[in-house]
Amino acid sequence: MRLEFEVNGVATSVETHPAQRLLDVLREECRLTGTKEGCGEGECGACTVLIDDLPVMSCLVPACQAAGRRLTTIEGLGAPDGALHPMQAAFAREGAAQCGICTPGMILAAVAWARDRGSAADAGEALAGNLCRCTGYTRIFAAVAAALDASGNADRGAAR
Amino acid sequence: MIGTSPTRTDGMAKVTGRALYVDDLRFEGLLHGKTVRSTVARGRLRGITYRPGVPWSEFVVVTAQDVPGVNTVTLIESDQPYLAEREIRHVAEPVVLLAHPDNGLVEKAARLVELDVEELAPVFTLDQSRAAAARGEAQYGDDNVFKRFRIARGDAAAALARADVVVEGTYETGAQEQLYIEPQGVVAIASPEGVTVWGSLQCPYYVHKALAPLLGLPPEKVRVIQAVTGGGFGGKEEYPNVIAGHAALLSWKAGGRPVKLVYDRLEDMWATTKRHPARTTIRSGFTRDGRLLGLHIEIEMDGGAYVTLTPVVLSRGTLHAGGAYRCDDVTIESRALLTNSPPYGAFRGFGAPQTIFAIETHLEQAARRLGIDPVLLRRKNFLRAGDVLPFGQRLTEDPGLERLLDDALAALGPKPAGPSGEGARIGRGVSTFFHGSGFTGSGEVKLASVAALELLEDGRVRVLAASTDIGQGTTTVFAQIVADRLGLALEDVEVAQPDTHFVPDSGPTVASRTAMVVGGLLAGCAADLESAVGAGDRRGFRQAARAHHAAGGKTRFERRYEPPPGVRWDDDTYTGDAYAAYAWSAHAVEVAIDPLTLQAEVRDFVAAQEVGRVLHPTLAAGQIEGGVAQGIGWALYEDVVLENGVMKNHQLTNYILPTAAEAIPIRVLFHEQPYAHGPGGAKGIGELPMDGPAPAIGAAIADALGVVVTRIPFLPERLLASLDAAERADAAR
């Protein structure tokens, strides 16, 4: 099928099978390799992207569900001038990224929660679907807290 | 510069998604590889059938017959074939390799390959392995024993005979999956002209050394490049030799087309290495007031089906088995046995977490027998300056265990009285331990690692080393060490990508050795460079360096490892200075146990440690926090269930890792006692935090429930069984 959607603010059209994993469409067709595959079964969260600001695991989403939607991957999170999103800056500064393979998905899940704090009771619950094997989460929590402070919680819509 | 926490040099690339991992690299004409593996644990391969259903003529197919060189994986004994030829020794053993441009088709084809195997009786446990050998059915040597060690200092039997109290116990630890979030993966281009491999790996020169004999190529035609690597924890120490060899064999047969082999999670967990399961029996003798007189320790580890790295894992486990306690009459005997499981391998801690769990849990039992507080019992027996370790190494400096333990307990604060508001049972526990920095025994001397600095035309400096950044922050810390010495800014020092064409062999990235040993070489190179160019401030150095470069002065400064003065190890007697330096630590933990489900959870965790000078506080704390979390996982959740010798729960759905939901902020305290022979005073750090959590959590559970549980993970059903057994024992009394 011909699939049309917006990714990181860019109108995009690709030819793909409707049941192709969104993860593969992003990585192979759009060449957005910042989205990672860790398990392929929706357990690790490394492939997290935002569809209309909601975090999804792109390994479980058939491509057809992206039709007409607005997608954000890690490559599109910063400002157009290249400035980092506050969550990205906080992850780098606080040492929340070690090996970095969970980082794109973790940052997107954290950004989604920062925009909708009612979606989870705390950062631990918000990030429970994103596994990190390096950090023990201590520095990830610190980064999320720092980013919330930095943006004064006024993050809504800033990350396009 | 040293002792500060600049943002890690690869941080920007990692938070923006620009860091390129192996699966992100693009190659023209790429073929996707797939490994066909045995589903039988032990047998003889009689034939291979390729059933119809795919256009087989389009496929690259490789079996043992296609290996151009030697079909064994280069490691200690090189007994493991890349592809089984006749003998099958474990489920998941590789037999056939396939490649095709269409990834979906290659998956389908793999299911159409039928292996005809005549089954033989396998052994899956230590007891089965020993019994089979006794019947004359050994699969390795005449006893199935891959390796054994014996340490005897003083007279343990006599010490136990004169002790007031003798305590005996057996302690078991299961396998553990490294679970780096990026699975194993490589891309290879191979032909008689040469081979190049890009991979997710810890040790480029291990792979380099393995590929040359496999393909029958001279070393100079082998090139190994590390891609950004998504975690290793030991899991990418030796296994990349296998997967790189497989991809290279496929590319070779395909006439040099690039072949990608990236495992999916199921294959990765099913087929690759894990922590060695272990069983340790300890008999100890104490005076009535709790002085440790004698120790008799027997260690058995399950090595899996091939030798791989098992002898050195066993060695590190053996050397750490006596714990952080003074004892002059000690016997330690250890063996690793063959079973028909996939080979067990390197995992952070490398044998030490298993034996430290045993000695620490044993002290908990001893304390209860003696009627002495377990924290006090530890204090009574701590190693101090001048004491001698079981293998004969004298401690020249005081480890400061008292202070570490004091600080960890003080940070934890007073214990809440009674159960928590939710009725959970609260327990507190500690562990105290050490971890040797660097390769064991004469390992560093034999490795003779080399690292170098290159002076660039613009007066900046490039680090040349094969040591990999797998998340721990190697590139940042190397740049810091060099910049610190030369008075440069961090951005004046670049760290070359580990590529065996350009970097010398600075040894494998393992054994808590990279910052201390390789960082030490680089500090030496920087000193040589400084004497050649002249010291100065940043501008002064760069100016002088540009002039030196322009005048055709020496631009490459190389150092080779020399042991610190006085450090000696004797391989024949297995005695001496096993490690040039030790890191010391005390963990203190509070757990809460749900009274209905018996699920234990960690409520607070303090890790205090002495690792020499802390080079980069943020990265160092990150190492401790991450290691502790892996230790908590091993203690409470991570249960590798074996069926037919192989992992049955090989997916993230039912192999349970700690998640953010139950994670608590781990509190990290450093005591800095600069080490005279480390760069800037640093010792090793990476493995240390893996050693303490399991026994400390076990001690806290014992405090909460009144029973010492001797086997991890501490699953609710195991706690229930221990409580029931204790009740039955009480009733029978």
PDB file of C-alpha atoms in Angstrom, chain A residues 27 31 33-34 36-39 41 43-44 74 84 88 91-95 97-101 103 107 124 127-128 131 133-139 141, chain B residues 7-8 14-17 21 23-24 26 177-179 181 230-231 233 265 470-471 621-623 625-626 629-630 638 651-653 657-661 663 666:
ATOM      1  CA  ARG A  27      14.373   2.331   9.959  1.00  0.00           C
ATOM      2  CA  ARG A  31      16.243   5.731   7.277  1.00  0.00           C
ATOM      3  CA  THR A  33      17.779   4.477  12.587  1.00  0.00           C
ATOM      4  CA  GLY A  34      17.611   6.287  15.927  1.00  0.00           C
ATOM      5  CA  LYS A  36      16.094   0.759  17.975  1.00  0.00           C
ATOM      6  CA  GLU A  37      14.946  -2.851  18.110  1.00  0.00           C
ATOM      7  CA  GLY A  38      15.698  -4.530  21.425  1.00  0.00           C
ATOM      8  CA  CYS A  39      13.262  -7.424  21.607  1.00  0.00           C
ATOM      9  CA  GLU A  41       7.888  -8.236  21.244  1.00  0.00           C
ATOM     10  CA  GLU A  43       8.754  -5.696  26.212  1.00  0.00           C
ATOM     11  CA  CYS A  44      11.846  -3.473  26.130  1.00  0.00           C
ATOM     12  CA  ILE A  74      14.314  10.830  18.382  1.00  0.00           C
ATOM     13  CA  LEU A  84      18.444  19.734  22.025  1.00  0.00           C
ATOM     14  CA  GLN A  88      17.820  15.170  25.615  1.00  0.00           C
ATOM     15  CA  PHE A  91      19.951  12.813  29.666  1.00  0.00           C
ATOM     16  CA  ALA A  92      23.370  13.801  28.319  1.00  0.00           C
ATOM     17  CA  ARG A  93      24.307  15.993  31.267  1.00  0.00           C
ATOM     18  CA  GLU A  94      23.101  13.677  34.042  1.00  0.00           C
ATOM     19  CA  GLY A  95      24.763  10.549  32.666  1.00  0.00           C
ATOM     20  CA  ALA A  97      22.719   7.458  28.703  1.00  0.00           C
ATOM     21  CA  GLN A  98      25.392   4.801  29.058  1.00  0.00           C
ATOM     22  CA  CYS A  99      25.419   2.353  26.153  1.00  0.00           C
ATOM     23  CA  GLY A 100      22.677   4.489  24.621  1.00  0.00           C
ATOM     24  CA  ILE A 101      20.609   1.776  22.950  1.00  0.00           C
ATOM     25  CA  THR A 103      18.077   6.114  25.206  1.00  0.00           C
ATOM     26  CA  ILE A 107      13.684   9.918  26.124  1.00  0.00           C
ATOM     27  CA  GLY A 124       9.016   4.986  37.528  1.00  0.00           C
ATOM     28  CA  LEU A 127       9.087   4.433  32.187  1.00  0.00           C
ATOM     29  CA  ALA A 128       8.187   0.916  33.350  1.00  0.00           C
ATOM     30  CA  LEU A 131      14.140  -1.339  29.949  1.00  0.00           C
ATOM     31  CA  ARG A 133      20.331  -2.606  31.641  1.00  0.00           C
ATOM     32  CA  CYS A 134      23.162  -0.117  32.233  1.00  0.00           C
ATOM     33  CA  THR A 135      22.013   2.552  34.662  1.00  0.00           C
ATOM     34  CA  GLY A 136      19.757   0.954  37.251  1.00  0.00           C
ATOM     35  CA  TYR A 137      17.499   3.922  36.369  1.00  0.00           C
ATOM     36  CA  THR A 138      18.986   6.158  39.106  1.00  0.00           C
ATOM     37  CA  ARG A 139      20.421   8.667  36.650  1.00  0.00           C
ATOM     38  CA  PHE A 141      15.175   9.529  37.174  1.00  0.00           C
TER      39      PHE A 141
ATOM     40  CA  THR B   7      29.334  15.419  29.761  1.00  0.00           C
ATOM     41  CA  ARG B   8      30.399  12.131  28.215  1.00  0.00           C
ATOM     42  CA  LYS B  14      23.394   8.976  21.882  1.00  0.00           C
ATOM     43  CA  VAL B  15      20.630  11.375  22.918  1.00  0.00           C
ATOM     44  CA  THR B  16      19.987  12.478  19.328  1.00  0.00           C
ATOM     45  CA  GLY B  17      19.870   9.001  17.768  1.00  0.00           C
ATOM     46  CA  TYR B  21      25.135   0.757  16.046  1.00  0.00           C
ATOM     47  CA  ASP B  23      22.345  -2.667  12.642  1.00  0.00           C
ATOM     48  CA  ASP B  24      22.277   0.999  11.590  1.00  0.00           C
ATOM     49  CA  ARG B  26      24.303   0.556   5.452  1.00  0.00           C
ATOM     50  CA  GLU B 177      21.512 -13.597  31.122  1.00  0.00           C
ATOM     51  CA  GLN B 178      23.582 -10.470  30.404  1.00  0.00           C
ATOM     52  CA  LEU B 179      20.652  -8.906  28.597  1.00  0.00           C
ATOM     53  CA  ILE B 181      19.480  -4.277  25.177  1.00  0.00           C
ATOM     54  CA  GLY B 230      24.636  -1.299  23.066  1.00  0.00           C
ATOM     55  CA  GLY B 231      25.873  -2.935  26.245  1.00  0.00           C
ATOM     56  CA  PHE B 233      28.497  -6.857  30.542  1.00  0.00           C
ATOM     57  CA  ARG B 265      16.123 -11.435  21.221  1.00  0.00           C
ATOM     58  CA  ILE B 470      30.301  -0.306  25.680  1.00  0.00           C
ATOM     59  CA  GLY B 471      28.477   2.292  27.751  1.00  0.00           C
ATOM     60  CA  ALA B 621      28.423   6.356  40.156  1.00  0.00           C
ATOM     61  CA  GLY B 622      26.681   5.122  36.985  1.00  0.00           C
ATOM     62  CA  GLN B 623      28.854   2.005  37.046  1.00  0.00           C
ATOM     63  CA  GLU B 625      24.241   1.983  40.214  1.00  0.00           C
ATOM     64  CA  GLY B 626      24.002  -0.193  37.108  1.00  0.00           C
ATOM     65  CA  ALA B 629      20.687  -3.084  39.676  1.00  0.00           C
ATOM     66  CA  GLN B 630      22.021  -6.171  37.864  1.00  0.00           C
ATOM     67  CA  GLU B 638      16.234 -13.293  37.055  1.00  0.00           C
ATOM     68  CA  GLN B 651      12.228 -13.983  26.022  1.00  0.00           C
ATOM     69  CA  LEU B 652      11.709 -10.749  27.900  1.00  0.00           C
ATOM     70  CA  THR B 653       8.105 -11.687  28.587  1.00  0.00           C
ATOM     71  CA  LEU B 657      14.465  -7.806  34.659  1.00  0.00           C
ATOM     72  CA  PRO B 658      14.288  -4.954  37.155  1.00  0.00           C
ATOM     73  CA  THR B 659      12.206  -2.158  35.605  1.00  0.00           C
ATOM     74  CA  ALA B 660      11.826   1.528  36.424  1.00  0.00           C
ATOM     75  CA  ALA B 661       8.607   0.691  38.289  1.00  0.00           C
ATOM     76  CA  ALA B 663      13.694   0.739  40.886  1.00  0.00           C
ATOM     77  CA  ILE B 666      20.693   3.659  44.533  1.00  0.00           C
TER      78      ILE B 666
END
